[in-house]
PDB file of C-alpha atoms and ligand atoms in Angstrom:
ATOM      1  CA  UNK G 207      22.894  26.701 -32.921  1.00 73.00           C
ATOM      2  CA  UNK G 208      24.569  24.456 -35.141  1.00 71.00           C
ATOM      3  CA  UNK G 209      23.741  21.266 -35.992  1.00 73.00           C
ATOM      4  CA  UNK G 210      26.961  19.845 -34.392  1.00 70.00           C
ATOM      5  CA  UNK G 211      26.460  22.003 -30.934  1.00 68.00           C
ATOM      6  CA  UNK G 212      22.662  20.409 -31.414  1.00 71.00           C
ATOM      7  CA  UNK G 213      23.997  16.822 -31.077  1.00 73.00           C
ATOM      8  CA  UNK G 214      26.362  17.706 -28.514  1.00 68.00           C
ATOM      9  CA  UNK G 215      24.203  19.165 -25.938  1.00 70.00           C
ATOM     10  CA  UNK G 216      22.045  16.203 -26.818  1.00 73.00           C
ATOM     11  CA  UNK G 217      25.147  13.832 -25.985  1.00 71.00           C
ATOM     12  CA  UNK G 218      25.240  15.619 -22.606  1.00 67.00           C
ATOM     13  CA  UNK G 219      21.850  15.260 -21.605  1.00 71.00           C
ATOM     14  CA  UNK G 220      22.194  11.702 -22.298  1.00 69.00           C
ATOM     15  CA  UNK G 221      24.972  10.695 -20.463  1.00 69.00           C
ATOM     16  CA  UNK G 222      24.027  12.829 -17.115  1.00 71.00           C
ATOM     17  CA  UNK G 223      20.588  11.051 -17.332  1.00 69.00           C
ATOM     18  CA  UNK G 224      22.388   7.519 -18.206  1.00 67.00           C
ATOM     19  CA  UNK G 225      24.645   8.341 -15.361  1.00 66.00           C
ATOM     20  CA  UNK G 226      21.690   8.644 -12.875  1.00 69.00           C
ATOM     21  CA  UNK G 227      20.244   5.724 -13.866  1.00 64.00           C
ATOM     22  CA  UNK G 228      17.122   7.500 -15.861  1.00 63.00           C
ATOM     23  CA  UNK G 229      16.043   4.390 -17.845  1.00 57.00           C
ATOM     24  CA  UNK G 230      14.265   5.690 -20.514  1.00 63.00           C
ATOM     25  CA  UNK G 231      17.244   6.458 -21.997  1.00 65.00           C
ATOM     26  CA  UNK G 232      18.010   4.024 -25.125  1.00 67.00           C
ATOM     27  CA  UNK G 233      21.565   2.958 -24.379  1.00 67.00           C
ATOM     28  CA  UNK G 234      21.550   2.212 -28.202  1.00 69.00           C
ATOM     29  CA  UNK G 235      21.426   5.981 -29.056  1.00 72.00           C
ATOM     30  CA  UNK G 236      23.716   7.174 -26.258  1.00 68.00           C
ATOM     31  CA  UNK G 237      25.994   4.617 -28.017  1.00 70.00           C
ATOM     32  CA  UNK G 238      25.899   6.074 -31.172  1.00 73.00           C
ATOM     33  CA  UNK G 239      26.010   9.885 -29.801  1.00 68.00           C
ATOM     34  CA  UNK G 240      29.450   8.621 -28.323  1.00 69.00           C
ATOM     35  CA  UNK G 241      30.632   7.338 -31.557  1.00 73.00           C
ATOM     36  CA  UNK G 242      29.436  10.741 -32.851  1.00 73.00           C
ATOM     37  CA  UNK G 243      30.934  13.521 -30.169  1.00 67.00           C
ATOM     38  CA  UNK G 244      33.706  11.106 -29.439  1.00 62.00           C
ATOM     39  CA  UNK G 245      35.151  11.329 -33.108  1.00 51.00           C
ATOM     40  CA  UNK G 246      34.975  15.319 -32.486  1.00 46.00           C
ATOM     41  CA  UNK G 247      36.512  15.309 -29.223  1.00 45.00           C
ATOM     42  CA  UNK G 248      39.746  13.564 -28.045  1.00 36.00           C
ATOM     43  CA  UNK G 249      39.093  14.608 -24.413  1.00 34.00           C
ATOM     44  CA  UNK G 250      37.941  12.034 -21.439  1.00 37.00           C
ATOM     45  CA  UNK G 251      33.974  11.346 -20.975  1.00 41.00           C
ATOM     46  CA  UNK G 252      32.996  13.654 -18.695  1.00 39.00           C
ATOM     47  CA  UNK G 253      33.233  17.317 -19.390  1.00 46.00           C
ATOM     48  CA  UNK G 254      36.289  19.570 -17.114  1.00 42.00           C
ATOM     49  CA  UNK G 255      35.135  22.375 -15.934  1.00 48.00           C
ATOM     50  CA  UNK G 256      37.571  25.279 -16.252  1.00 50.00           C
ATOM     51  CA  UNK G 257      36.597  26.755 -12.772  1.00 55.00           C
ATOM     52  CA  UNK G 258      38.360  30.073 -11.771  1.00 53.00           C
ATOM     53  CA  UNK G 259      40.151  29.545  -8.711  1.00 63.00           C
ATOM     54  CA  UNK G 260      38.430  30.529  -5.167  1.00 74.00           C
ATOM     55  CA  UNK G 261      41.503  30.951  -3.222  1.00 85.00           C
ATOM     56  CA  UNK G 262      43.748  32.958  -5.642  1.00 78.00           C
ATOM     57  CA  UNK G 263      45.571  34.427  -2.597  1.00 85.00           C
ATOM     58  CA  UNK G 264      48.624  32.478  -1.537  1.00 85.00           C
ATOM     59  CA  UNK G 265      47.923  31.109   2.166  1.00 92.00           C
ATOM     60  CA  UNK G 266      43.616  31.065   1.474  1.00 91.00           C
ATOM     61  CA  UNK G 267      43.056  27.429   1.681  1.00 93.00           C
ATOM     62  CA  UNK G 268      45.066  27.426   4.934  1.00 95.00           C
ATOM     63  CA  UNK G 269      43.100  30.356   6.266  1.00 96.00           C
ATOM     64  CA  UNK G 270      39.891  29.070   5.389  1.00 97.00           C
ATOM     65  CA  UNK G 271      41.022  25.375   6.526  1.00 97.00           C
ATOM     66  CA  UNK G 272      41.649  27.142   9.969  1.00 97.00           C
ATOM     67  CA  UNK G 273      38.403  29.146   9.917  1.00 98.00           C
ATOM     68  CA  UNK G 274      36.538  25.885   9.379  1.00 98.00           C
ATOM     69  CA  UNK G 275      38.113  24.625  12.069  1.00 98.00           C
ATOM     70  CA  UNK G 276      37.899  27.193  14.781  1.00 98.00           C
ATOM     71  CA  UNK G 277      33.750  27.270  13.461  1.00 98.00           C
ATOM     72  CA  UNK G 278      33.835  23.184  14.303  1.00 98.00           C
ATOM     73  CA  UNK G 279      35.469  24.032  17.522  1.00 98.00           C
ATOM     74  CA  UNK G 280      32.687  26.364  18.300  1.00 98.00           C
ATOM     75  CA  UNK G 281      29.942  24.296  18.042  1.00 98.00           C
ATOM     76  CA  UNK G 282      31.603  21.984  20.088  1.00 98.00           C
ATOM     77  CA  UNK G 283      29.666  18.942  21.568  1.00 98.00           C
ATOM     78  CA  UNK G 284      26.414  20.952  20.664  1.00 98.00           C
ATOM     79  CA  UNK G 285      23.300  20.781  22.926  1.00 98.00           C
ATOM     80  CA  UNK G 286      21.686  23.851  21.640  1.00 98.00           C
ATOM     81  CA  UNK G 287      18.474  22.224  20.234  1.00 98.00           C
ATOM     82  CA  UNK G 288      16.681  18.882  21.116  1.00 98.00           C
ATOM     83  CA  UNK G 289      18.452  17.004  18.003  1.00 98.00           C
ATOM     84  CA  UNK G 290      21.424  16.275  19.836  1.00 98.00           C
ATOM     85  CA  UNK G 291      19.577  14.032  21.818  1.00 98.00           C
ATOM     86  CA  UNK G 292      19.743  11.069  19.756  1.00 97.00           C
ATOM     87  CA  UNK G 293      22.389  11.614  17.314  1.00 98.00           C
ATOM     88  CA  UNK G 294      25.691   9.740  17.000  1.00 98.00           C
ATOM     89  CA  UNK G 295      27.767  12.294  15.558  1.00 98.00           C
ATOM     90  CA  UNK G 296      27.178  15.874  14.840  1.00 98.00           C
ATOM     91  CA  UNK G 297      27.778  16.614  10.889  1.00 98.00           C
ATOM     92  CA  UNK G 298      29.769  19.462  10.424  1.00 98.00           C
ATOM     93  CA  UNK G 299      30.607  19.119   6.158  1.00 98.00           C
ATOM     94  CA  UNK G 300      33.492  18.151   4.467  1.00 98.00           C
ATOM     95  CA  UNK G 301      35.019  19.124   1.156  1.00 98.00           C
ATOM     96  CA  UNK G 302      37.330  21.692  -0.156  1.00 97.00           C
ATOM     97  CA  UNK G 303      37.673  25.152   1.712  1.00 97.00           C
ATOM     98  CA  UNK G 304      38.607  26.549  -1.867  1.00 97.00           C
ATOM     99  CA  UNK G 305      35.487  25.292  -3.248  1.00 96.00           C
ATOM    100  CA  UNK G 306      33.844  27.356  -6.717  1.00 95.00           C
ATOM    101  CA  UNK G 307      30.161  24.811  -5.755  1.00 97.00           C
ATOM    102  CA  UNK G 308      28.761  24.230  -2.610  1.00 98.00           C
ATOM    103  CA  UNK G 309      25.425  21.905  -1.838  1.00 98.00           C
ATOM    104  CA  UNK G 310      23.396  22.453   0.758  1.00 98.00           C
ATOM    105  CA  UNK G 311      21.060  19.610   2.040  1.00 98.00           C
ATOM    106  CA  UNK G 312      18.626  19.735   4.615  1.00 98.00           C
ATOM    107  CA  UNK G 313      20.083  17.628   7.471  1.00 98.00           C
ATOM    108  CA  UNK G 314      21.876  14.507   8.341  1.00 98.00           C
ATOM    109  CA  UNK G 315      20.053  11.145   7.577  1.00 98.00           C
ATOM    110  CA  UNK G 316      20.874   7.908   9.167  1.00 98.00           C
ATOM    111  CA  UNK G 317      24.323   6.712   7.119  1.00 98.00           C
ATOM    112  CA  UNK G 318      25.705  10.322   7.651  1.00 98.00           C
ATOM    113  CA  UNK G 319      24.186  10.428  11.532  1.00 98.00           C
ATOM    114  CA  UNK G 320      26.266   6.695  12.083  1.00 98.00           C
ATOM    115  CA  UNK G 321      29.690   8.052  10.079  1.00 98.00           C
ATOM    116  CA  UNK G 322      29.516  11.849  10.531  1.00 98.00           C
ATOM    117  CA  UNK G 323      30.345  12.890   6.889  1.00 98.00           C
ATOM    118  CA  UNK G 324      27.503  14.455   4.735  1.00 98.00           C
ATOM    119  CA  UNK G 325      25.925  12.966   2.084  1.00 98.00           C
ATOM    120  CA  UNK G 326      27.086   9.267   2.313  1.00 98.00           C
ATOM    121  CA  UNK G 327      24.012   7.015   2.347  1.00 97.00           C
ATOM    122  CA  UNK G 328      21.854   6.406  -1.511  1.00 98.00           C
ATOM    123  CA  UNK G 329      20.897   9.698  -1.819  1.00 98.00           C
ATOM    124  CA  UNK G 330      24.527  10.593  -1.523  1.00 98.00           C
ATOM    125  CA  UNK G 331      25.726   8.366  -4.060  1.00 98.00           C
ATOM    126  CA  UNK G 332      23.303   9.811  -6.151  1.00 98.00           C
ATOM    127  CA  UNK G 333      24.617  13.179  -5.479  1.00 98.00           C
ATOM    128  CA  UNK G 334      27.825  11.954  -6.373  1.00 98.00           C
ATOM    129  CA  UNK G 335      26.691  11.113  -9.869  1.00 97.00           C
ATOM    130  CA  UNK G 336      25.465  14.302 -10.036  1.00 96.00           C
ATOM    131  CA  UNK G 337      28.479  16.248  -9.299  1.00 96.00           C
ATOM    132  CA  UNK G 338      30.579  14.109 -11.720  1.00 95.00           C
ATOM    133  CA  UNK G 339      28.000  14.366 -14.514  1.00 93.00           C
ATOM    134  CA  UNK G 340      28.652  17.856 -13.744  1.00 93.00           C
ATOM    135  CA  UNK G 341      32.691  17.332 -14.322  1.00 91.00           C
ATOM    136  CA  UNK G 342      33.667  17.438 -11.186  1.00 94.00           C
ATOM    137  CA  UNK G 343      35.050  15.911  -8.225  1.00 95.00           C
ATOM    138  CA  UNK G 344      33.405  14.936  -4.842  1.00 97.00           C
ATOM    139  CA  UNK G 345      37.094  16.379  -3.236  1.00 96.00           C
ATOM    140  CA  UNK G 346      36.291  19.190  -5.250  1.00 96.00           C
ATOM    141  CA  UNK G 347      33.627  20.857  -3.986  1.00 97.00           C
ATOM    142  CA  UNK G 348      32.009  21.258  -0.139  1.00 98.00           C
ATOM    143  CA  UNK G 349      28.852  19.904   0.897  1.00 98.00           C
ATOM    144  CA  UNK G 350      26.807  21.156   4.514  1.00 98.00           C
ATOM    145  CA  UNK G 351      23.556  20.548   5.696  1.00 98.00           C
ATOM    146  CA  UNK G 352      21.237  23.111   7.452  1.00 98.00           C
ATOM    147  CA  UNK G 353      21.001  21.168  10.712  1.00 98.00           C
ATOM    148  CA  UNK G 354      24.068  19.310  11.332  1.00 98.00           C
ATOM    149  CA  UNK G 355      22.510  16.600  13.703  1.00 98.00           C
ATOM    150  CA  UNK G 356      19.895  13.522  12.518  1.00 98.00           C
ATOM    151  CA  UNK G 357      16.487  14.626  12.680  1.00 98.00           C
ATOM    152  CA  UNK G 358      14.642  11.106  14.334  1.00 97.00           C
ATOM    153  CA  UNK G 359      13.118   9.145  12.210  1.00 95.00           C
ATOM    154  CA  UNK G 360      14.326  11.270   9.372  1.00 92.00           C
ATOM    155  CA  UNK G 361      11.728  14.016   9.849  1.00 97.00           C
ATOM    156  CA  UNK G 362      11.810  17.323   8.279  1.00 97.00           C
ATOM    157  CA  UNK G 363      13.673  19.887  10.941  1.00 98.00           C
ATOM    158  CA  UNK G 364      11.425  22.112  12.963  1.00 98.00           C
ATOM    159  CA  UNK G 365      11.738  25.351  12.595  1.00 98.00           C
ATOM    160  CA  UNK G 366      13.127  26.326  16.142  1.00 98.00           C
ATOM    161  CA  UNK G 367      15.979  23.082  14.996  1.00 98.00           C
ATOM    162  CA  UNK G 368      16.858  24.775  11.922  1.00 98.00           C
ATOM    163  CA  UNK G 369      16.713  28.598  13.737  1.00 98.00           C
ATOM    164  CA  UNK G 370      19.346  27.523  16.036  1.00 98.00           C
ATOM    165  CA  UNK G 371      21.675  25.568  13.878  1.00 98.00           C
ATOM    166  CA  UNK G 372      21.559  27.998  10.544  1.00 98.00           C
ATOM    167  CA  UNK G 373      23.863  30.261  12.110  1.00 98.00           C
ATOM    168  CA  UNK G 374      26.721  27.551  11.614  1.00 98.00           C
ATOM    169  CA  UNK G 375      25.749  27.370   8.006  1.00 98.00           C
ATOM    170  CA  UNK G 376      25.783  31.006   7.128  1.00 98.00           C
ATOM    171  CA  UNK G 377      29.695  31.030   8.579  1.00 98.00           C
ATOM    172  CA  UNK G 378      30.586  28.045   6.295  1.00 98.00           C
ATOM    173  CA  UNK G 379      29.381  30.135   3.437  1.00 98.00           C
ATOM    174  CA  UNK G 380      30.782  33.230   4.680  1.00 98.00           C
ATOM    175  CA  UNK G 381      34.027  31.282   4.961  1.00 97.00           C
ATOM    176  CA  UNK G 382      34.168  29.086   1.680  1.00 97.00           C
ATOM    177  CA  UNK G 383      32.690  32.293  -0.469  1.00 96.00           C
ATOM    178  CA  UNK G 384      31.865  29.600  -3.069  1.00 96.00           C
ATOM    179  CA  UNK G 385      31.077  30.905  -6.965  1.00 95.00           C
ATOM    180  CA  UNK G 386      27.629  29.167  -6.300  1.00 97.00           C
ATOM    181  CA  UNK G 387      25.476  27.193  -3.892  1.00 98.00           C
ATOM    182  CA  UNK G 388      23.310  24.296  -4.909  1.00 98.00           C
ATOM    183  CA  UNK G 389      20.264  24.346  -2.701  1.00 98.00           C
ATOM    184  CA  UNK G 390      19.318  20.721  -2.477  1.00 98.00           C
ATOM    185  CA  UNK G 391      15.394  20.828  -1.694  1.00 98.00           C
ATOM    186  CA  UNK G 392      12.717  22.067  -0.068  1.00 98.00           C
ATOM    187  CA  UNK G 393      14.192  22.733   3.506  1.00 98.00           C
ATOM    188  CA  UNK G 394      17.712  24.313   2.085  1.00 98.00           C
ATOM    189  CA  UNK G 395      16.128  26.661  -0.027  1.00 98.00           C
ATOM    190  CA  UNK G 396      13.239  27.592   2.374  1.00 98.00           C
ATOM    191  CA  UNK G 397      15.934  28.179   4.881  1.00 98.00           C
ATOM    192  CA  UNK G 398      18.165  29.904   2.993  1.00 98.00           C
ATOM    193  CA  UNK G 399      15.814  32.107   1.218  1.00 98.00           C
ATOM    194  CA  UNK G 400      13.675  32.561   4.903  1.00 98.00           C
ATOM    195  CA  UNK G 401      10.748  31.358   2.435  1.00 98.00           C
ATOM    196  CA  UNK G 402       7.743  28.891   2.774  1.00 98.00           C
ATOM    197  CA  UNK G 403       7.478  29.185  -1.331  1.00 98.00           C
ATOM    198  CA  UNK G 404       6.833  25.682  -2.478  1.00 98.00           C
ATOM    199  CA  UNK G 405       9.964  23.844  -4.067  1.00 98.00           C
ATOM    200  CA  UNK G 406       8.587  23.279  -6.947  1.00 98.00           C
ATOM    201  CA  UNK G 407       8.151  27.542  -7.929  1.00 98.00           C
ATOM    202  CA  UNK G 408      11.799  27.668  -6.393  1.00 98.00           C
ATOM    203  CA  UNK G 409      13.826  25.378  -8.299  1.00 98.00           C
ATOM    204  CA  UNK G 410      15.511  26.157 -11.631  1.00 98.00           C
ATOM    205  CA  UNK G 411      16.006  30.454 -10.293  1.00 98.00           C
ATOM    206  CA  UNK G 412      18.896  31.350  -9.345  1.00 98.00           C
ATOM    207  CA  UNK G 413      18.626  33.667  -6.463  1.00 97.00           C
ATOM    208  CA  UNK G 414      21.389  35.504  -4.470  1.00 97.00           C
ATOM    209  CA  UNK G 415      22.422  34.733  -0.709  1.00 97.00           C
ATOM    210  CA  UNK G 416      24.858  37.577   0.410  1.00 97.00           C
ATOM    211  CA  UNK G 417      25.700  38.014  -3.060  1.00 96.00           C
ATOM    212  CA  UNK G 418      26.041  34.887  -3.920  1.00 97.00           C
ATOM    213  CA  UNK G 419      24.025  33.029  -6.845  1.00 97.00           C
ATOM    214  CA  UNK G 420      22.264  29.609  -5.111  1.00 98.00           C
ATOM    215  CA  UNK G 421      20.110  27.662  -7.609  1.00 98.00           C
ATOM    216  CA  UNK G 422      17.490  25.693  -5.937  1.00 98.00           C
ATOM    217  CA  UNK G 423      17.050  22.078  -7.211  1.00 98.00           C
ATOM    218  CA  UNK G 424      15.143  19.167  -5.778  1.00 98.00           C
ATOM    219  CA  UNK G 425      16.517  16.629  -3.269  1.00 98.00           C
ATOM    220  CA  UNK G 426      18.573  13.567  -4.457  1.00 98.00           C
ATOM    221  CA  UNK G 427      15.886  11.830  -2.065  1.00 98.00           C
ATOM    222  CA  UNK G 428      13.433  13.168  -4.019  1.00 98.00           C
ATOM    223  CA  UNK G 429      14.833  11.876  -6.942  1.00 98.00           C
ATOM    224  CA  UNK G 430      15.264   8.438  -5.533  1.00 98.00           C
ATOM    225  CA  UNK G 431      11.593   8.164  -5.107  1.00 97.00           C
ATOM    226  CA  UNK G 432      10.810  10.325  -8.388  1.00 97.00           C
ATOM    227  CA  UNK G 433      13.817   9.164 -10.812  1.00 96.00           C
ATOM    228  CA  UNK G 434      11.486  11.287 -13.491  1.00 96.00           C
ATOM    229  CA  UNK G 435      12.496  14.526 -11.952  1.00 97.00           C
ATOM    230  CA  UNK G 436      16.211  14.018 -12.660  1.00 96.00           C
ATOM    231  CA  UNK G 437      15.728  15.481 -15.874  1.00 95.00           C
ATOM    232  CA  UNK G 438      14.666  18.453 -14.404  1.00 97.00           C
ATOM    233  CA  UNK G 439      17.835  18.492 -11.942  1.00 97.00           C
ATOM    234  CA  UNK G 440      19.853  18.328 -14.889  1.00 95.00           C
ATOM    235  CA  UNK G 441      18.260  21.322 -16.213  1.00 96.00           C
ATOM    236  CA  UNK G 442      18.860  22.840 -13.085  1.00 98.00           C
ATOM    237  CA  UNK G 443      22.790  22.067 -12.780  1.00 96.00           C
ATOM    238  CA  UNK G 444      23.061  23.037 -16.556  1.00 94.00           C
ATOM    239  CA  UNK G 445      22.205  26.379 -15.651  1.00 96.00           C
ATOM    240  CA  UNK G 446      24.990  26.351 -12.756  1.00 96.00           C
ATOM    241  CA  UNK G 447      27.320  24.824 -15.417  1.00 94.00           C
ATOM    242  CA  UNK G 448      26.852  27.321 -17.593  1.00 93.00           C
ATOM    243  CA  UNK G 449      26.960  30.356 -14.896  1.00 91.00           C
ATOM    244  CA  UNK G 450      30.288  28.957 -14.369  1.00 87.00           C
ATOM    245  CA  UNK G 451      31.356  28.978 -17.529  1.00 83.00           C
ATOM    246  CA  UNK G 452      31.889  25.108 -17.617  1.00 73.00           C
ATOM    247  CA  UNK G 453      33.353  23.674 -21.223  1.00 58.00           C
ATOM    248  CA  UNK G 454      33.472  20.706 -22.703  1.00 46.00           C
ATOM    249  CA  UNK G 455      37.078  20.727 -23.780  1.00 41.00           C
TER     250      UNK G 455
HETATM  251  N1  URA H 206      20.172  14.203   3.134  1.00 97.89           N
HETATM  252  C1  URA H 206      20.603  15.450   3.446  1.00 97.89           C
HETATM  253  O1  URA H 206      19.882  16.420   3.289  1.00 97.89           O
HETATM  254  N2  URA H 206      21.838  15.571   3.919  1.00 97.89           N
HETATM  255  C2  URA H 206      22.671  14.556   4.083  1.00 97.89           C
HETATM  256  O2  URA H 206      23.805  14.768   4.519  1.00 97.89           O
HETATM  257  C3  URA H 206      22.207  13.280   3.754  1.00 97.89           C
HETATM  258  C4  URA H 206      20.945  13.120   3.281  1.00 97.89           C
END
């Protein structure tokens, strides 16, 4: 690697843990590294991925838009497990039919059970930071939860919970056919992969679901409570990045 590339990838690091508020990080040096890359590169900040498209097919995005849909209209006003007892809204996912990345959480927490969208309370915004560090958009890629309905108390999801509601999941994917999934923690990627492995030997492998690379990565939760393991997540989603081909230009 040359010396340039070197300070580069350094620059990256830097600003993706800057960006998620890792503190350690002297904003003196990611000043300079700036100054340095930025004297390189004309382009904006953050990197643009040059993701292939996932709906080449003229009329896709309207097909899958409809799929999505008909799947919401399915599940109706579910009553299939004890969740729906005390939910407000049932949290389908939102995002882009035509999506290349999709994250996978575990389940709705109280923000997302109150305004039925995933991923909208602090660990949200975190994962927000984490898909722009990654150089893209929110609007850009689609985000579902295993169980779409507020586990009380913000408990983990019992297995018979997650048993019954999966099957919604696996049609999302089935339906979006993203590039790559993003298994945020331990219940996605134990559900996904029908695994009790711990997290922590799960993360940072890619794996396949129905053909389909998912890397497992911890929670933004966890990260919240753990801001040290953010530099691991990073490590994670550089490996994603780079399955996807993603350049700084
Ligand atoms: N945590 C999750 O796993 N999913 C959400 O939608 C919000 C928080």
């Amino acid at each position: 690697m040359e010396q340039k590339d070197i300070v580069r990838e350094i620059h990256h690091a830097f600003k993706f843990y800057h960006a998620l508020g890792v503190e350690s990080v002297p904003i003196e040096v990611l000043e300079q590294l700036n100054s340095i890359v930025g004297k390189e590169k004309s382009s904006a900040d953050i990197p643009i991925p040059d993701l292939p498209d996932s709906c080449p097919a003229p009329g896709d995005e309207t097909l899958k838009e409809k799929q999505l849909f008909e799947l919401r209209a399915t599940i109706g006003d579910c009553h299939r497990c004890g969740l729906a007892a005390k939910r407000t809204h049932l949290v389908f996912g939102a995002g882009n039919p035509c999506a290349k990345v999709m994250f996978i959480g575990e389940g709705p927490g109280r923000d997302e059970d109150l305004q039925g969208q995933p991923f909208v309370g602090a660990a949200g915004e975190l994962l927000t930071k984490i898909i722009m560090a990654m150089g893209l958009k929110r609007r850009e890629v689609y985000i579902a939860n295993v169980v779409k309905c507020r586990p009380p108390g913000n408990r983990d999801p019992e297995p018979d919970e997650v048993e019954t509601c999966i099957e919604f999941l696996k049609k999302q994917i089935e339906i979006i056919a993203p590039g790559v999934i993003i298994a945020l923690g331990r219940v996605a990627a134990q559900s996904i992969f029908e695994t009790d492995e711990k997290i922590g030997s799960l993360r940072g492998k890619f794996r396949q679901f129905h053909g389909i690379p998912v890397m497992p990565t911890y929670h933004p939760a966890y990260l919240l409570r753990y801001p040290r393991a953010k530099e691991t997540v990073w490590k994670d989603v550089q490996q994603v990045m780079a399955m996807l081909g993603v350049k700084e230009k």
